[in-house]
Short mmCIF file of C-alpha atoms in Angstrom, two decimals:
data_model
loop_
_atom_site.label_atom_id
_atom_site.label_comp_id
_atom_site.label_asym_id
_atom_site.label_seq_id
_atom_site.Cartn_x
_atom_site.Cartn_y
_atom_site.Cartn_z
CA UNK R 1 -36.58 4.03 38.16
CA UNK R 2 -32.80 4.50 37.04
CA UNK R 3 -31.23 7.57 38.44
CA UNK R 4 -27.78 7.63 36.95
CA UNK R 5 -25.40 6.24 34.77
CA UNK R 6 -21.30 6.56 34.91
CA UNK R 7 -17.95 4.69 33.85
CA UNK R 8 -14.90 5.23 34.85
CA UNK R 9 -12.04 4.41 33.34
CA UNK R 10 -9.00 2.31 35.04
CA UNK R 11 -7.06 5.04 36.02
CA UNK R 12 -9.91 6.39 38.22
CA UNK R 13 -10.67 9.10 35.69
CA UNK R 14 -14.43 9.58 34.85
CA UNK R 15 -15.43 8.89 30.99
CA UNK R 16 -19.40 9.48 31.13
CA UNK R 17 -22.01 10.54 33.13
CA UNK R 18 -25.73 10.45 31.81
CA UNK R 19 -28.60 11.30 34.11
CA UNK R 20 -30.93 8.91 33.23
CA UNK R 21 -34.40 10.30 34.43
CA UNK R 22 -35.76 13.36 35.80
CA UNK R 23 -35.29 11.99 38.93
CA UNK R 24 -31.41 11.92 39.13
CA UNK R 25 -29.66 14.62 40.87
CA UNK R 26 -28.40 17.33 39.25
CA UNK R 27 -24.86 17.31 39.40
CA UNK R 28 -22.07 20.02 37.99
CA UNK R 29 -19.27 18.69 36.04
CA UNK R 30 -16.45 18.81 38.90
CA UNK R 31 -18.79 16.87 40.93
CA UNK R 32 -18.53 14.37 39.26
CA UNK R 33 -15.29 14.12 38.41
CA UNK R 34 -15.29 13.81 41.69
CA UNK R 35 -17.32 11.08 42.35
CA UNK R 36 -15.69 8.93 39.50
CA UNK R 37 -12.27 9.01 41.42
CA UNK R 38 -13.73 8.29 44.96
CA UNK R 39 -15.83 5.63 43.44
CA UNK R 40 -12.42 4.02 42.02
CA UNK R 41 -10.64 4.04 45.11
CA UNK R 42 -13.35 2.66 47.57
CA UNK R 43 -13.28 -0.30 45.13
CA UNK R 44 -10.17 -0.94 46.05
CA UNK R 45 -10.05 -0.30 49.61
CA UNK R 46 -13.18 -2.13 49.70
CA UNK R 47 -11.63 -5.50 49.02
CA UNK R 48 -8.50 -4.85 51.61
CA UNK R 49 -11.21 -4.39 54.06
CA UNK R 50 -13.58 -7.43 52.86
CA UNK R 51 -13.59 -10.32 55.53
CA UNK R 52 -13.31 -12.92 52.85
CA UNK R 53 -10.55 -12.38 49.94
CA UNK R 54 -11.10 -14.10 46.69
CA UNK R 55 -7.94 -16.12 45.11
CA UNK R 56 -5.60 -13.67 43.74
CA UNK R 57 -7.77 -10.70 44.72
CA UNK R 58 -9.66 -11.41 40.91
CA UNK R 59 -13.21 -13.01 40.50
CA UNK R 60 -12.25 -15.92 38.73
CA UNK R 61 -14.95 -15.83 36.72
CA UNK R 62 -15.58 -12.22 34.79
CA UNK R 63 -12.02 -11.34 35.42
CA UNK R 64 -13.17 -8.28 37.50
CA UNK R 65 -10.68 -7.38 40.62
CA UNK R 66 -12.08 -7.76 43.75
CA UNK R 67 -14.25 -5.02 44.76
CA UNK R 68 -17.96 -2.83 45.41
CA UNK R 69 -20.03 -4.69 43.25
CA UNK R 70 -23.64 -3.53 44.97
CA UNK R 71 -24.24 -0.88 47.24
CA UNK R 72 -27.65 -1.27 49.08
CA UNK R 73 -28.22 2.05 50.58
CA UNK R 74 -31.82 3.24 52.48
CA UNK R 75 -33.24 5.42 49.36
CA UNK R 76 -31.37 3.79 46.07
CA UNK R 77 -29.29 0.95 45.06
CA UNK R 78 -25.93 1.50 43.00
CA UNK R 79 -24.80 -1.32 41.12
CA UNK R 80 -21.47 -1.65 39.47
CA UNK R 81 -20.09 -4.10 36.50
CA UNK R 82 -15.92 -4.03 36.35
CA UNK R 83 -14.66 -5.23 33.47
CA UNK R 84 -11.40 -7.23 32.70
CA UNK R 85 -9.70 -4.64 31.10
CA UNK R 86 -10.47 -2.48 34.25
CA UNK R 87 -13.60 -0.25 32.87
CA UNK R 88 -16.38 0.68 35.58
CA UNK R 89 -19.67 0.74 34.35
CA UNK R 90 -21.88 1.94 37.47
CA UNK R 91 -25.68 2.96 37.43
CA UNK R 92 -28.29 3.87 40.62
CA UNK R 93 -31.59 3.43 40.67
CA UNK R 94 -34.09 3.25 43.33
CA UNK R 95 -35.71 0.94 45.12
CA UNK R 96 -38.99 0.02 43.58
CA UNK R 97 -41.15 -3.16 43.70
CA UNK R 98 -40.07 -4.26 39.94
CA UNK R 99 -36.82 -5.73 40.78
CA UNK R 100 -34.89 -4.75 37.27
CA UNK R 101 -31.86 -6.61 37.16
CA UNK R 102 -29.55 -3.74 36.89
CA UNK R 103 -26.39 -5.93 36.39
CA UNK R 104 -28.41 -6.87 32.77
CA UNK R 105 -28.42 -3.52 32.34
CA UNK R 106 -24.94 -2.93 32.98
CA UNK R 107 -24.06 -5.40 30.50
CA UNK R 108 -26.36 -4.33 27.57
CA UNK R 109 -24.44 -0.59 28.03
CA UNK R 110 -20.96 -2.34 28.62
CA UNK R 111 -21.99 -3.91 24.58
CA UNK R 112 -22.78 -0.39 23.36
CA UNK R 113 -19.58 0.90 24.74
CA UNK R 114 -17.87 -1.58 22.75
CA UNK R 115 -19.76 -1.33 19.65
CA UNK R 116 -20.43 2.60 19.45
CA UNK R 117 -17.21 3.88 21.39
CA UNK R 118 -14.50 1.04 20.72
CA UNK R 119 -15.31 0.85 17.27
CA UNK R 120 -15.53 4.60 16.32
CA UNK R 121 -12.05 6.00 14.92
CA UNK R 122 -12.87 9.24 16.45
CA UNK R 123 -13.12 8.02 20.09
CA UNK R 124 -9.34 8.15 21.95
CA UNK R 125 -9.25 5.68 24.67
CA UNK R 126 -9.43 6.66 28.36
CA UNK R 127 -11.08 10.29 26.81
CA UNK R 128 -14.49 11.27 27.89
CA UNK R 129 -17.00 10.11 25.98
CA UNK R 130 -18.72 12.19 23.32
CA UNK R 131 -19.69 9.97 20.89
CA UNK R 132 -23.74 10.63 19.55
CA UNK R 133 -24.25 7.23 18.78
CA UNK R 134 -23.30 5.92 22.21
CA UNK R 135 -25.81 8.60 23.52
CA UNK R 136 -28.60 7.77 21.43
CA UNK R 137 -28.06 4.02 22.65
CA UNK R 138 -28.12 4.51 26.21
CA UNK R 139 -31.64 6.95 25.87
CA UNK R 140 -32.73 3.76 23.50
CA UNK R 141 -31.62 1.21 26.15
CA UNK R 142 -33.28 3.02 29.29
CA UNK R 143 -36.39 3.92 27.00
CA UNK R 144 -36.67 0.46 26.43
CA UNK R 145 -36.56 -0.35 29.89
CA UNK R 146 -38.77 1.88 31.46
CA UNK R 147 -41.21 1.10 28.66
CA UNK R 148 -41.19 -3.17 29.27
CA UNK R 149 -41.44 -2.28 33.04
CA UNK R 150 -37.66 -3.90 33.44
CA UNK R 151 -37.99 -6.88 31.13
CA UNK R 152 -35.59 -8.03 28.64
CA UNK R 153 -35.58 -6.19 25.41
CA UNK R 154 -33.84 -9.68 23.60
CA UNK S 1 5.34 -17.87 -4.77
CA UNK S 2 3.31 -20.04 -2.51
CA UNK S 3 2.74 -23.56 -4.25
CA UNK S 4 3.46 -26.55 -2.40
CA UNK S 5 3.16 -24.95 1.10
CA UNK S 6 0.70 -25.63 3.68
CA UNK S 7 -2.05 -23.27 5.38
CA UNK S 8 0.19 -23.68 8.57
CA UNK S 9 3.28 -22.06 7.15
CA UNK S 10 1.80 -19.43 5.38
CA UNK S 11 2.21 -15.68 6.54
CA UNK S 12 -1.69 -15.80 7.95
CA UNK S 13 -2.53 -12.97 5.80
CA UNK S 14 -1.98 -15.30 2.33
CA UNK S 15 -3.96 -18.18 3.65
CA UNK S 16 -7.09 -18.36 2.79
CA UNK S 17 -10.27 -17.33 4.31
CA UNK S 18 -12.03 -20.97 6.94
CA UNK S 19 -14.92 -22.39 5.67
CA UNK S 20 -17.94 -22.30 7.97
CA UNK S 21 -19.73 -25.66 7.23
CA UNK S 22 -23.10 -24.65 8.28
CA UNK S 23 -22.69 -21.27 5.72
CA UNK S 24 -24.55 -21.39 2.40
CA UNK S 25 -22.40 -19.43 0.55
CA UNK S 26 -19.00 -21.35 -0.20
CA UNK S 27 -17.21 -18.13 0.13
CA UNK S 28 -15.69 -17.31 3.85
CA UNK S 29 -17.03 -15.01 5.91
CA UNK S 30 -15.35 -11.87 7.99
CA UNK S 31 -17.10 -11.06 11.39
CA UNK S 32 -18.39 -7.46 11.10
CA UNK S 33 -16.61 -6.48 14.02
CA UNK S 34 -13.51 -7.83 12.60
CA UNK S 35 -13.97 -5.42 9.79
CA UNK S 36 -15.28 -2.91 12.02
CA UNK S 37 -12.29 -2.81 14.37
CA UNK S 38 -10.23 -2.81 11.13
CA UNK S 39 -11.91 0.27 9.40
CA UNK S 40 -11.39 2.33 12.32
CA UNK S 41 -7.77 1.72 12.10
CA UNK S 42 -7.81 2.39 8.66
CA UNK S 43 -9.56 6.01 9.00
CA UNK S 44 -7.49 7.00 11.60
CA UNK S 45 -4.69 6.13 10.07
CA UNK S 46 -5.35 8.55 7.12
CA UNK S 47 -6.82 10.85 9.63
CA UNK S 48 -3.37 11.67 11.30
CA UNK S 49 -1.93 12.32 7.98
CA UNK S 50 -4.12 14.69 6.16
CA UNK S 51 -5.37 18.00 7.22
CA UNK S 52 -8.79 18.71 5.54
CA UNK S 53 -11.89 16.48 5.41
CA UNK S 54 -11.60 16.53 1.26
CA UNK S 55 -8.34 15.00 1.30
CA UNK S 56 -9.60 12.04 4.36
CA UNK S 57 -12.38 11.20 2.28
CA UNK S 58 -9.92 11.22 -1.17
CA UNK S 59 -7.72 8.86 0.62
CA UNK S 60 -10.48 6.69 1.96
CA UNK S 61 -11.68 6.16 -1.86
CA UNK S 62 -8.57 6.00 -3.17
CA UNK S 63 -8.13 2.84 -0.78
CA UNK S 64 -11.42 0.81 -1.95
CA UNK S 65 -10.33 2.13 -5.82
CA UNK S 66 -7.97 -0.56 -5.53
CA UNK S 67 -10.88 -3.23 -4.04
CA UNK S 68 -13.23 -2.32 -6.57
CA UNK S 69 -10.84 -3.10 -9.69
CA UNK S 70 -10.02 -6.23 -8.28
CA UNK S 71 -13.51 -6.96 -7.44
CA UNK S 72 -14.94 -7.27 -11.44
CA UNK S 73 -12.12 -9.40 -11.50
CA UNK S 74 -13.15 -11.39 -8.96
CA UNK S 75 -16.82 -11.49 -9.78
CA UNK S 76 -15.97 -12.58 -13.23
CA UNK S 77 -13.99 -15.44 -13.07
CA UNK S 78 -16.44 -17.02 -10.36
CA UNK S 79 -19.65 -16.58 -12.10
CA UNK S 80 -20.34 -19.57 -14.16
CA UNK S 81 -20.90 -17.45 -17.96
CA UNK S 82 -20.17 -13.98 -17.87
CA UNK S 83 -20.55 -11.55 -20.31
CA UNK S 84 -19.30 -8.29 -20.00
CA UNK S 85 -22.24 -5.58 -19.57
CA UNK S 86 -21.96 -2.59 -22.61
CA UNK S 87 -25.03 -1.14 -21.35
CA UNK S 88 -24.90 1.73 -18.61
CA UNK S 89 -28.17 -0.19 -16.88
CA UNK S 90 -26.58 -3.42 -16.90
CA UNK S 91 -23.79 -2.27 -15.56
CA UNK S 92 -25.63 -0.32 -12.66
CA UNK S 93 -27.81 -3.59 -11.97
CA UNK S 94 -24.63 -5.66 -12.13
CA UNK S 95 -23.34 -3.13 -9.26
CA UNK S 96 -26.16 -2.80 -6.80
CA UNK S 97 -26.73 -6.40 -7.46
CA UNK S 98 -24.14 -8.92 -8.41
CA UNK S 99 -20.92 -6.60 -6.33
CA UNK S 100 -23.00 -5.90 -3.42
CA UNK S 101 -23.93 -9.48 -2.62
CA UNK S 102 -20.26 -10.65 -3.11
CA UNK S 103 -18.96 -7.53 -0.86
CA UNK S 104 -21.81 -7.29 1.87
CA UNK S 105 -23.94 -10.75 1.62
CA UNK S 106 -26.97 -8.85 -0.03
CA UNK S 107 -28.31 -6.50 -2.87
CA UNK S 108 -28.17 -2.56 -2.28
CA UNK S 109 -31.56 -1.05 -1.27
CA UNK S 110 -32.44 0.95 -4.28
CA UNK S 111 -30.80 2.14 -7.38
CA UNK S 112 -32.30 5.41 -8.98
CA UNK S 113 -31.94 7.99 -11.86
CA UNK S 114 -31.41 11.58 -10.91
CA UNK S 115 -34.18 13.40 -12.05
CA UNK S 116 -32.22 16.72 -12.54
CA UNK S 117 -29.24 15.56 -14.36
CA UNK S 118 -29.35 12.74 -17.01
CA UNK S 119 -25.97 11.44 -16.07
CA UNK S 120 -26.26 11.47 -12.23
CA UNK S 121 -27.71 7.77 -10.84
CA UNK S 122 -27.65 7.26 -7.32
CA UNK S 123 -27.11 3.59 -5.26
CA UNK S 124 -28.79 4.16 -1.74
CA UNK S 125 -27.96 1.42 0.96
CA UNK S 126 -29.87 1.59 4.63
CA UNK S 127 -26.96 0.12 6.41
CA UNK S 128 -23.27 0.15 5.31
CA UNK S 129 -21.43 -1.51 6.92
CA UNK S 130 -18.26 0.77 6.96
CA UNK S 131 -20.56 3.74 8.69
CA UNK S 132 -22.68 1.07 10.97
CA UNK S 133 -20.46 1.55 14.34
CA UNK S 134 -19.41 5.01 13.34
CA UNK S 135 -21.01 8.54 14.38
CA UNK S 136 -19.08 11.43 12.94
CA UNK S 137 -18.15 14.24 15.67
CA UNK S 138 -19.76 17.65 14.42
CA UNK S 139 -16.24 19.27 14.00
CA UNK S 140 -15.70 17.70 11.12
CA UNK S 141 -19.45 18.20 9.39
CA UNK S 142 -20.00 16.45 6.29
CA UNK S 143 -17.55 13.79 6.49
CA UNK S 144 -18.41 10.81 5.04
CA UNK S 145 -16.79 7.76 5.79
CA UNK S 146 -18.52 5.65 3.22
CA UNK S 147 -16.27 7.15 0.96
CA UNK S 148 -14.63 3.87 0.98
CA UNK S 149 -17.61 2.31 -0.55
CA UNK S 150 -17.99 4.79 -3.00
CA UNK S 151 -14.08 4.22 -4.07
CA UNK S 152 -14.97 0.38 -4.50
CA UNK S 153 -18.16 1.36 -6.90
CA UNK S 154 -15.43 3.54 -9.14
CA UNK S 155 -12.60 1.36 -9.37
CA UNK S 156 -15.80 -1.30 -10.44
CA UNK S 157 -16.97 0.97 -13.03
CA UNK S 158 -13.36 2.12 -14.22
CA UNK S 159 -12.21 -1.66 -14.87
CA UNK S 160 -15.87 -2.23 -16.82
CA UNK S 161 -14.96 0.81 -18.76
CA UNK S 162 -17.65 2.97 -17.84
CA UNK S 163 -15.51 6.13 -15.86
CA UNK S 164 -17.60 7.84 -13.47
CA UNK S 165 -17.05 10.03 -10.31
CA UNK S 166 -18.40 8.37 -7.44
CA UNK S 167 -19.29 10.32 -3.94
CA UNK S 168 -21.16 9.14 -0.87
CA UNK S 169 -23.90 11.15 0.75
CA UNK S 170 -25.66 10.64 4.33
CA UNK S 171 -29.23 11.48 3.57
CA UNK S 172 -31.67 11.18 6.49
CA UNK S 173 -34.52 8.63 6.43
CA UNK S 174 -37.99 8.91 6.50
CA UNK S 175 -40.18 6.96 8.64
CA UNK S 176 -40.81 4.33 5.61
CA UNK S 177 -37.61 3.40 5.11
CA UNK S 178 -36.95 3.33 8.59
CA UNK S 179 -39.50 0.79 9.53
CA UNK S 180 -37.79 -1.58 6.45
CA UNK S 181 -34.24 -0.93 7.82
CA UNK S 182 -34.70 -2.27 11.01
CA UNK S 183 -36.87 -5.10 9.80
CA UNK S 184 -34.58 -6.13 7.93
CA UNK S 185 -31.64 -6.13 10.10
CA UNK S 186 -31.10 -7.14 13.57
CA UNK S 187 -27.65 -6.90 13.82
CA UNK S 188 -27.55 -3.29 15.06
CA UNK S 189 -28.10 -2.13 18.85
CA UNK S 190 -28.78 1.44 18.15
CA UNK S 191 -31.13 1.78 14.74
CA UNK S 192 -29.35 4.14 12.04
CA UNK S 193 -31.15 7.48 11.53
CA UNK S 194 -29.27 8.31 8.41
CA UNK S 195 -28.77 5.95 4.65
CA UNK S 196 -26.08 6.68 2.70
CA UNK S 197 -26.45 7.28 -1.13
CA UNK S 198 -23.76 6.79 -3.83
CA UNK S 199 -24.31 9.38 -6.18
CA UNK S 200 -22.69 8.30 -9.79
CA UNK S 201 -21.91 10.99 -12.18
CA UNK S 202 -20.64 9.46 -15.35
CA UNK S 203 -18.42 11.15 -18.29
CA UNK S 204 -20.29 12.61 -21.22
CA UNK S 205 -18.02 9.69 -23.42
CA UNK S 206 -19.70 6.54 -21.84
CA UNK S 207 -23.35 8.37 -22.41
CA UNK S 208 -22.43 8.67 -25.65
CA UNK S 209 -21.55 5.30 -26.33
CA UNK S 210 -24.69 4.34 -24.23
CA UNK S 211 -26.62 6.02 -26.86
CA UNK S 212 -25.58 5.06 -29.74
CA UNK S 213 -25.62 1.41 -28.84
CA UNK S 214 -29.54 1.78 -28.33
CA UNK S 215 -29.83 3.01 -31.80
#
């Protein structure tokens, strides 16, 4: 069961939050503005205080810096996807016995950022998101989720 | 102005579009985002100049004016024997059909007659491409930015001689023609709600003409 959704941009300034089902928290606005910029810089503290340093402090790989990637906690799991161009996408869930691959997820709302946000001339980059269509494709995504019990919709 | 060069030292914007080999068509092909990314640009270009949403959507039809009059060109000289449509239904069909396959890759949805106004016919397409990736904030209401589209279908009518005035509508679907949109195309991650019709209203001269040529 998803809890919440939220990227941040890679400033540390938070673009969108979405509560996801009517089981995640219900969080004022500040809050979570608040949250966003924590989130950022624990990422990076998190990979000065890592035991093992990748080369160059960048996963070769995605082009992601080094940093939180899952956080395994005792009630909920937080997962988060950084992109190369320094994006955040993060989403919690909790812990149930379907093991949704929430990193699938990540990626399916990291393509709807692209095509619904990055595409729209009346999104300005780095501005909190308020685009409907973006919206509409998140509820779609999670719907779809929820209803294939954490399959693949493709 | 270009004879005699090669692909390689042309400005890239003169050379000509690559040939996919596995492609039926033997035209090139544009990736949709490509276009996408591209369109944005374009509207917010416009958008920083002008200060109402009348004069946006103006300048967004005034900019596919110029694509449409080239297009009949275009379509002309490739078609193997063309002759040019008199009739105000030939022209329509050659419109929805013949333009909208060279433009977009396939035929509009629908074409229909207004039932109010004898001069009015209206194009509808499910999914245009310019609007596909685009959801218009509600501070600026009833923009439309198909407009561009709609500028393409008048400059095509203007060069065929048939002057019209050409404006795009978002009309929402019903469930029918939802269930064929996204059967049809699986390109999109979230399914339009909305088609866009091209409302044609042309001048009382060219229904004249129509007239009297079916006498």
């Amino acid at each position: 069961m998803f809890l919440s959704l939220f990227i941040v941009n890679q400033s540390g300034g938070l673009v969108y939050h979405r509560p996801l089902s009517p089981l995640a928290p219900k969080i004022d606005t500040n809050d979570w503005l608040r949250i966003g910029s924590t989130f950022h810089s624990l990422h990076c503290l998190a990979a000065e205080a890592a035991p093992v340093r990748l080369p160059k402090n960048r996963n070769q790989r995605t082009g992601a810096d080094d940093g939180i990637e899952v956080i395994d906690a005792g009630g909920m799991i937080l997962q988060c996807l950084q992109t190369r161009t320094g994006m955040k996408f993060v989403i919690t869930s909790t812990k149930t016995k379907e093991d949704c691959d929430l990193s699938a997820v990540l990626r399916e709302v990291y393509l709807l950022y692209v095509d619904c946000a990055l595409k729209n001339p009346f999104y300005e980059l780095d501005m909190p998101i308020k685009v409907d269509l973006f919206n509409r494709g998140v509820d779609l995504l999670i719907e779809q989720y929820h209803s294939s019990g954490g399959s693949s919709r493709r | 102005m270009n004879y005699g060069r090669s692909n390689a030292q042309m400005n890239i914007l003169d050379r000509p579009l690559p040939k996919v080999a596995w492609r039926s068509n033997d035209q090139g092909t544009v990736s949709l985002s490509a276009f996408a990314y591209l369109f944005s640009e374009l509207v917010q270009y416009h958008q920083n100049k002008v200060t109402s949403i009348s004069d946006l959507e103006r300048r967004l039809e005034e900019a596919g004016y110029n694509v449409g009059l080239k297009a009949v060109e275009l379509a002309a000289f490739r078609s193997k024997e063309y002759k040019r449509e008199t009739r105000l239904m030939s022209i329509l069909h050659f419109v929805s059909g013949t333009i909208w396959k060279s433009l977009f890759g396939r035929a509009a949805d629908s074409l229909e007659r207004s039932i109010d106004n004898d001069d009015e016919y209206m194009i509808v397409d499910y999914m245009p491409i310019t609007s596909s990736y685009i959801s218009v904030p509600s501070d600026l209401g009833q923009l439309s930015v198909d407009s561009y589209i709609s500028g393409i279908i008048c400059g095509v009518l203007q060069s065929a001689g048939f002057p019209a005035r050409v404006t795009a509508h978002n009309v929402a679907m019903d469930e029918n023609e939802m269930a064929n949109a996204v059967a049809s195309s699986n390109q999109l991650l979230v399914p339009r709600t909305e088609k866009a019709v091209f409302l044609c209203k042309f001048s009382r001269e060219v229904l004249q003409r129509d007239a009297a040529l079916e006498r």
